[in-house]
Coordinates of N, CA, C and O in Angstrom, one line a residue:
M80 N -58.1 22.0 -1.7 CA -58.8 21.2 -2.4 C -57.8 20.3 -3.2 O -56.9 20.7 -4.0
I81 N -57.8 19.0 -3.1 CA -57.0 18.0 -3.8 C -57.7 17.5 -5.0 O -58.9 17.1 -4.9
M82 N -56.9 17.7 -6.2 CA -57.6 17.1 -7.4 C -57.0 15.8 -7.7 O -55.8 15.5 -7.6
K83 N -57.9 14.9 -8.2 CA -57.4 13.6 -8.5 C -57.2 13.6 -10.0 O -57.7 14.4 -10.7
S84 N -56.4 12.7 -10.4 CA -56.2 12.7 -11.9 C -57.5 12.3 -12.6 O -58.2 11.4 -12.3
A85 N -57.6 13.0 -13.6 CA -58.8 12.7 -14.5 C -58.7 11.5 -15.4 O -59.7 11.0 -15.8
I86 N -57.5 11.1 -15.6 CA -57.4 9.9 -16.5 C -56.8 8.7 -15.7 O -55.7 8.7 -15.3
P87 N -57.6 7.8 -15.5 CA -57.1 6.6 -14.7 C -56.3 5.8 -15.7 O -56.7 5.6 -16.8
L88 N -55.2 5.2 -15.3 CA -54.3 4.4 -16.1 C -54.6 2.9 -15.9 O -54.6 2.5 -14.8
S89 N -54.7 2.3 -17.0 CA -54.8 0.8 -16.9 C -53.5 0.3 -16.8 O -52.5 1.0 -17.2
A90 N -53.5 -1.1 -16.6 CA -52.2 -1.7 -16.5 C -51.5 -1.7 -17.9 O -50.3 -1.5 -18.0
S91 N -52.2 -1.7 -18.9 CA -51.6 -1.9 -20.2 C -51.0 -0.4 -20.6 O -50.1 -0.2 -21.3
A92 N -51.8 0.6 -20.1 CA -51.2 2.0 -20.4 C -50.0 2.3 -19.6 O -49.1 2.8 -20.1
V93 N -49.9 1.7 -18.4 CA -48.7 1.9 -17.6 C -47.5 1.1 -18.3 O -46.4 1.6 -18.4
L94 N -47.9 -0.1 -18.8 CA -46.8 -0.9 -19.5 C -46.4 -0.1 -20.7 O -45.1 0.0 -21.0
A95 N -47.2 0.4 -21.4 CA -46.9 1.1 -22.8 C -46.1 2.3 -22.5 O -45.1 2.7 -23.1
L96 N -46.5 3.0 -21.4 CA -45.7 4.3 -20.9 C -44.3 3.8 -20.6 O -43.2 4.5 -20.9
F97 N -44.2 2.8 -19.7 CA -42.9 2.3 -19.3 C -42.0 1.8 -20.5 O -40.9 2.1 -20.5
L98 N -42.6 1.1 -21.5 CA -41.9 0.7 -22.7 C -41.4 1.8 -23.6 O -40.5 1.7 -24.3
S99 N -42.2 2.9 -23.5 CA -41.8 4.1 -24.4 C -40.7 4.9 -23.8 O -40.1 5.8 -24.5
L100 N -40.3 4.6 -22.7 CA -39.2 5.5 -22.0 C -38.0 5.1 -22.6 O -37.7 3.9 -22.9
P101 N -37.1 6.0 -22.9 CA -35.8 5.7 -23.5 C -34.9 4.8 -22.5 O -34.9 5.0 -21.3
L102 N -34.3 3.8 -23.1 CA -33.5 3.0 -22.3 C -32.1 3.5 -22.2 O -31.5 4.2 -23.0
A103 N -31.5 3.2 -21.0 CA -30.1 3.7 -20.8 C -29.2 2.8 -21.6 O -29.6 1.7 -21.8
P104 N -28.2 3.5 -22.2 CA -27.4 2.7 -23.0 C -26.7 1.6 -22.3 O -26.4 1.7 -21.1
A105 N -26.6 0.4 -22.9 CA -26.0 -0.7 -22.3 C -24.6 -0.4 -21.9 O -23.9 0.0 -22.9
S106 N -24.3 -0.4 -20.7 CA -23.0 0.0 -20.4 C -22.1 -1.2 -20.5 O -22.4 -2.4 -20.3
A107 N -20.9 -1.0 -20.8 CA -19.9 -2.1 -20.9 C -19.7 -2.7 -19.6 O -19.8 -2.0 -18.6
A108 N -19.1 -3.8 -19.6 CA -18.8 -4.5 -18.3 C -17.8 -3.6 -17.6 O -17.0 -2.9 -18.3
P109 N -17.7 -3.6 -16.2 CA -16.7 -2.7 -15.6 C -15.3 -3.3 -16.0 O -15.1 -4.4 -16.3
P110 N -14.3 -2.3 -15.9 CA -13.0 -2.7 -16.5 C -12.5 -3.9 -15.5 O -12.7 -3.8 -14.3
A111 N -11.9 -4.7 -16.1 CA -11.3 -5.9 -15.3 C -10.1 -5.4 -14.5 O -9.4 -4.5 -15.0
P112 N -10.0 -5.9 -13.4 CA -8.8 -5.4 -12.5 C -7.4 -5.9 -13.3 O -7.5 -7.0 -14.1
P113 N -6.4 -5.2 -13.0 CA -5.2 -5.7 -13.7 C -4.8 -7.1 -13.3 O -5.0 -7.4 -12.1
T114 N -4.6 -7.9 -14.3 CA -4.1 -9.2 -14.0 C -2.8 -9.3 -13.6 O -1.9 -8.8 -14.3
A115 N -2.7 -9.9 -12.6 CA -1.2 -10.1 -12.0 C -0.7 -11.3 -12.9 O -1.4 -12.2 -13.2
A116 N 0.6 -11.2 -13.2 CA 1.1 -12.4 -13.9 C 1.3 -13.6 -13.0 O 1.6 -13.4 -11.8
V117 N 1.0 -14.6 -13.6 CA 1.0 -15.9 -12.8 C 2.6 -16.3 -12.8 O 3.2 -16.5 -13.9
L118 N 2.9 -16.3 -11.5 CA 4.4 -16.7 -11.4 C 4.6 -18.0 -11.1 O 3.8 -18.8 -10.5
T119 N 5.8 -18.6 -11.5 CA 6.2 -20.0 -11.3 C 6.6 -20.1 -9.9 O 6.8 -19.1 -9.2
P120 N 6.6 -21.3 -9.4 CA 7.1 -21.5 -8.0 C 8.6 -20.9 -7.7 O 8.9 -20.3 -6.7
G121 N 9.4 -21.0 -8.9 CA 10.7 -20.5 -8.7 C 10.7 -19.0 -8.7 O 11.5 -18.3 -7.9
Q122 N 9.8 -18.4 -9.4 CA 9.6 -16.9 -9.4 C 9.1 -16.4 -8.1 O 9.6 -15.3 -7.5
V123 N 8.2 -17.1 -7.4 CA 7.7 -16.8 -6.2 C 8.8 -16.8 -5.1 O 8.9 -15.9 -4.4
A124 N 9.4 -17.8 -5.3 CA 10.7 -18.1 -4.2 C 11.7 -16.8 -4.5 O 12.2 -16.3 -3.5
F125 N 11.9 -16.5 -5.7 CA 12.8 -15.4 -5.9 C 12.3 -14.2 -5.2 O 13.0 -13.5 -4.6
M126 N 11.0 -13.9 -5.5 CA 10.4 -12.7 -4.9 C 10.5 -12.7 -3.4 O 10.7 -11.6 -2.8
Q127 N 10.2 -13.8 -2.7 CA 10.3 -13.9 -1.3 C 11.6 -13.7 -0.9 O 11.9 -12.9 0.1
A128 N 12.7 -14.2 -1.5 CA 14.0 -14.0 -1.1 C 14.5 -12.6 -1.3 O 15.1 -12.0 -0.4
E129 N 14.0 -12.0 -2.4 CA 14.4 -10.6 -2.7 C 13.9 -9.6 -1.7 O 14.4 -8.7 -1.4
T130 N 12.5 -10.0 -1.4 CA 11.8 -9.1 -0.4 C 12.6 -9.1 0.9 O 12.8 -8.1 1.4
R131 N 13.0 -10.3 1.4 CA 13.8 -10.4 2.6 C 15.1 -9.6 2.5 O 15.5 -8.9 3.4
R132 N 15.7 -9.7 1.3 CA 17.1 -9.0 1.1 C 16.8 -7.5 1.2 O 17.6 -6.8 1.7
I133 N 15.8 -7.0 0.4 CA 15.4 -5.5 0.4 C 15.2 -5.1 1.9 O 15.7 -4.0 2.3
E134 N 14.4 -5.8 2.6 CA 14.0 -5.4 4.0 C 15.3 -5.3 4.8 O 15.5 -4.4 5.6
E135 N 16.2 -6.4 4.8 CA 17.4 -6.5 5.5 C 18.4 -5.2 5.2 O 18.9 -4.7 6.0
A136 N 18.4 -4.9 3.9 CA 19.2 -3.8 3.4 C 18.8 -2.5 4.0 O 19.6 -1.6 4.4
F137 N 17.5 -2.3 4.0 CA 16.8 -1.2 4.8 C 17.3 -1.1 6.2 O 17.8 -0.1 6.7
I138 N 17.2 -2.2 6.9 CA 17.6 -2.3 8.3 C 19.0 -2.0 8.5 O 19.4 -1.1 9.4
Q139 N 19.9 -2.4 7.7 CA 21.3 -2.2 7.7 C 21.7 -0.7 7.5 O 22.4 -0.2 8.2
K140 N 20.9 0.0 6.6 CA 21.2 1.4 6.3 C 20.8 2.2 7.5 O 21.5 3.1 8.0
V141 N 19.5 1.9 8.1 CA 19.1 2.6 9.3 C 20.1 2.4 10.4 O 20.3 3.3 11.2
M142 N 20.7 1.2 10.6 CA 21.5 0.9 11.6 C 22.9 1.9 11.4 O 23.2 2.4 12.4
S143 N 23.3 1.9 10.2 CA 24.6 2.7 9.9 C 24.3 4.2 10.1 O 25.0 4.9 10.5
I144 N 23.0 4.6 9.8 CA 22.6 6.0 10.0 C 22.4 6.5 11.4 O 23.0 7.5 11.8
T145 N 21.9 5.6 12.2 CA 21.6 6.0 13.7 C 22.5 5.5 14.7 O 22.5 5.9 15.8
G146 N 23.2 4.3 14.4 CA 24.0 3.7 15.4 C 23.3 2.7 16.3 O 23.7 2.2 17.2
A147 N 22.0 2.4 15.8 CA 21.1 1.6 16.6 C 21.4 0.1 16.3 O 22.0 -0.2 15.3
S148 N 21.1 -0.8 17.2 CA 21.3 -2.2 17.0 C 20.3 -2.8 16.1 O 19.2 -2.2 15.8
H149 N 20.5 -3.9 15.5 CA 19.7 -4.6 14.7 C 18.3 -4.8 15.4 O 17.3 -4.6 14.8
D150 N 18.2 -5.3 16.5 CA 17.1 -5.4 17.3 C 16.2 -4.1 17.6 O 15.0 -4.1 17.4
Q151 N 17.0 -3.1 17.8 CA 16.3 -1.8 17.9 C 15.6 -1.3 16.6 O 14.5 -0.8 16.6
V152 N 16.1 -1.6 15.6 CA 15.6 -1.1 14.2 C 14.4 -2.1 14.0 O 13.4 -1.5 13.5
V153 N 14.6 -3.3 14.1 CA 13.6 -4.3 13.9 C 12.3 -3.9 14.6 O 11.1 -4.0 14.3
R154 N 12.5 -3.6 16.0 CA 11.4 -3.1 16.8 C 10.8 -2.0 16.4 O 9.6 -1.7 16.7
A155 N 11.5 -1.0 15.8 CA 11.0 0.2 15.4 C 10.1 0.3 14.2 O 9.3 1.0 14.1
I156 N 10.3 -0.8 13.4 CA 9.4 -1.0 12.1 C 8.2 -1.6 12.6 O 8.0 -2.6 13.1
P157 N 7.1 -0.9 12.2 CA 5.6 -1.4 12.5 C 5.3 -2.5 11.7 O 5.8 -2.7 10.6
A158 N 4.6 -3.4 12.3 CA 4.1 -4.6 11.7 C 3.3 -4.4 10.4 O 2.7 -3.2 10.3
K159 N 3.6 -5.2 9.4 CA 2.8 -5.0 8.2 C 1.3 -5.0 8.4 O 0.7 -5.7 9.2
G160 N 0.7 -3.9 7.7 CA -0.8 -3.9 8.0 C -1.2 -2.9 9.1 O -2.4 -2.6 9.2
R161 N -0.2 -2.5 9.9 CA -0.6 -1.5 10.9 C -1.1 -0.2 10.3 O -0.4 0.3 9.4
L162 N -2.0 0.4 10.9 CA -2.4 1.8 10.5 C -1.6 2.9 11.1 O -2.1 3.5 12.0
T163 N -0.4 3.1 10.8 CA 0.5 4.0 11.3 C 1.4 4.5 10.3 O 1.7 3.7 9.3
D164 N 2.0 5.7 10.5 CA 2.9 6.2 9.6 C 4.2 5.6 9.9 O 4.8 5.5 10.9
R165 N 4.7 4.7 8.9 CA 5.9 3.9 9.0 C 7.1 4.7 9.5 O 7.8 4.4 10.5
L166 N 7.4 5.8 8.9 CA 8.6 6.6 9.2 C 8.4 7.3 10.5 O 9.4 7.3 11.3
A167 N 7.3 7.9 10.8 CA 7.1 8.5 12.1 C 7.3 7.4 13.3 O 7.9 7.8 14.3
R168 N 6.8 6.3 13.0 CA 6.9 5.2 14.0 C 8.4 4.8 14.2 O 8.9 4.6 15.3
I169 N 9.1 4.6 13.1 CA 10.6 4.4 13.2 C 11.4 5.5 13.8 O 12.2 5.2 14.9
Y170 N 11.0 6.8 13.5 CA 11.8 7.9 14.2 C 11.4 7.9 15.7 O 12.5 8.0 16.5
N171 N 10.2 7.8 16.1 CA 9.9 7.8 17.4 C 10.5 6.7 18.3 O 11.0 6.9 19.4
S172 N 10.4 5.5 17.7 CA 10.9 4.3 18.4 C 12.3 4.4 18.7 O 12.9 4.1 19.7
L173 N 13.1 4.9 17.5 CA 14.6 4.9 17.7 C 15.0 6.0 18.6 O 16.0 5.9 19.4
E174 N 14.3 7.2 18.6 CA 14.6 8.3 19.5 C 14.3 7.8 21.0 O 15.2 8.2 21.7
R175 N 13.3 7.0 21.2 CA 13.1 6.6 22.6 C 14.2 5.6 22.9 O 14.7 5.6 24.1
D176 N 14.5 4.6 22.1 CA 15.7 3.6 22.4 C 17.0 4.2 22.5 O 17.8 3.8 23.4
L177 N 17.2 5.2 21.7 CA 18.6 5.8 21.8 C 18.6 7.0 22.7 O 19.8 7.4 23.0
K178 N 17.5 7.3 23.3 CA 17.4 8.4 24.3 C 18.1 9.7 23.8 O 18.8 10.4 24.4
A179 N 17.8 9.9 22.5 CA 18.3 11.2 21.8 C 17.5 11.4 20.5 O 17.3 10.5 19.9
P180 N 17.2 12.8 20.3 CA 16.4 12.9 19.0 C 17.4 12.8 17.8 O 18.5 12.9 17.8
L181 N 16.7 12.3 16.7 CA 17.4 12.1 15.6 C 17.5 13.5 14.9 O 16.7 14.3 14.8
T182 N 18.7 13.7 14.2 CA 18.8 14.9 13.5 C 18.1 15.0 12.2 O 17.6 14.0 11.8
D183 N 17.9 16.2 11.8 CA 17.2 16.3 10.5 C 18.0 15.5 9.4 O 17.3 14.9 8.6
E184 N 19.3 15.6 9.4 CA 20.1 14.8 8.5 C 19.8 13.3 8.4 O 19.6 12.6 7.5
Q185 N 19.8 12.8 9.8 CA 19.5 11.3 9.9 C 18.1 11.0 9.5 O 17.9 10.0 8.8
Q186 N 17.1 11.9 9.8 CA 15.6 11.6 9.2 C 15.7 11.7 7.7 O 14.9 10.8 7.2
A187 N 16.3 12.5 7.2 CA 16.3 12.7 5.7 C 17.0 11.5 5.2 O 16.5 10.9 4.1
L188 N 18.0 10.9 5.7 CA 18.7 9.7 5.1 C 17.8 8.5 5.4 O 17.8 7.6 4.4
I189 N 17.1 8.4 6.4 CA 16.1 7.3 6.7 C 15.1 7.4 5.6 O 14.7 6.5 5.1
F190 N 14.6 8.6 5.4 CA 13.5 8.8 4.5 C 14.0 8.4 3.1 O 13.2 7.9 2.3
A191 N 15.2 8.6 2.7 CA 15.7 8.3 1.4 C 15.9 6.8 1.3 O 15.5 6.2 0.3
A192 N 16.2 6.2 2.4 CA 16.4 4.7 2.4 C 14.9 4.0 2.2 O 14.9 3.0 1.6
E193 N 14.0 4.7 2.8 CA 12.7 4.1 2.7 C 12.2 4.3 1.3 O 11.5 3.4 0.8
G194 N 12.5 5.3 0.7 CA 12.1 5.6 -0.8 C 12.7 4.6 -1.6 O 12.0 3.9 -2.6
E195 N 14.0 4.3 -1.3 CA 14.7 3.2 -2.2 C 14.0 1.8 -1.9 O 14.0 1.0 -2.8
R196 N 13.7 1.6 -0.6 CA 13.1 0.3 -0.3 C 11.7 -0.1 -1.1 O 11.5 -0.9 -1.6
K197 N 11.0 1.1 -1.0 CA 9.6 1.1 -1.7 C 9.8 0.9 -3.2 O 9.1 0.1 -3.8
Q198 N 10.7 1.7 -3.8 CA 11.0 1.4 -5.2 C 11.4 0.1 -5.6 O 11.0 -0.5 -6.5
A199 N 12.3 -0.5 -4.8 CA 12.8 -1.8 -5.0 C 11.7 -2.9 -4.9 O 11.6 -3.8 -5.8
L200 N 10.8 -2.7 -4.0 CA 9.6 -3.6 -3.8 C 8.7 -3.5 -4.9 O 8.1 -4.4 -5.4
K201 N 8.5 -2.3 -5.5 CA 7.6 -2.0 -6.6 C 8.2 -2.7 -7.9 O 7.4 -3.1 -8.6
D202 N 9.4 -2.5 -8.0 CA 10.1 -3.1 -9.2 C 10.2 -4.7 -9.2 O 10.5 -5.3 -10.2
L203 N 10.1 -5.3 -8.0 CA 10.3 -6.7 -7.9 C 9.4 -7.6 -8.7 O 9.9 -8.6 -9.3
P204 N 8.2 -7.3 -8.9 CA 7.3 -8.3 -9.6 C 7.7 -8.3 -11.2 O 7.7 -9.4 -11.6
A205 N 8.2 -7.3 -11.7 CA 8.6 -7.2 -13.0 C 9.9 -8.1 -13.2 O 10.1 -8.7 -14.1
Q206 N 10.8 -7.9 -12.2 CA 12.0 -8.7 -12.2 C 11.7 -10.1 -12.1 O 12.3 -10.9 -12.7
A207 N 10.9 -10.5 -11.1 CA 10.5 -11.9 -11.0 C 9.9 -12.5 -12.2 O 10.1 -13.7 -12.6
A208 N 9.1 -11.8 -13.0 CA 8.4 -12.3 -14.1 C 9.4 -12.4 -15.2 O 9.2 -13.3 -16.1
G209 N 10.4 -11.8 -15.2 CA 11.5 -11.8 -16.2 C 12.4 -12.9 -16.0 O 13.4 -13.4 -16.9
R210 N 12.4 -13.7 -14.9 CA 13.3 -14.8 -14.5 C 12.7 -16.1 -15.0 O 11.6 -16.4 -15.1

């Protein structure tokens, strides 16, 4: 047996009930994303040139570690935005091109060079803003 509500609610009763409910505290606006410093055209040019220099230094280090040519190292580096592990791709590509596995020492040296590259790129915006 289904029982119906004994008290029918009028529109004004529903409104009064709704208005008597506690309100959620007004939340503050969501935190603003970190604002990037506005760079001058000269600072942007500095960042672009330094990025190229950092990337080329990485390529030169990998060349000296593995004995691979410039073209082989450039081909081994995945395109920006590729969904792949950068180091694994570099190792696999160089091993295929050189027809020999990289030693653990070579892989460790490439790993260290990649860490230096990442840190240099991370520090670059602060350097550019200071110019």
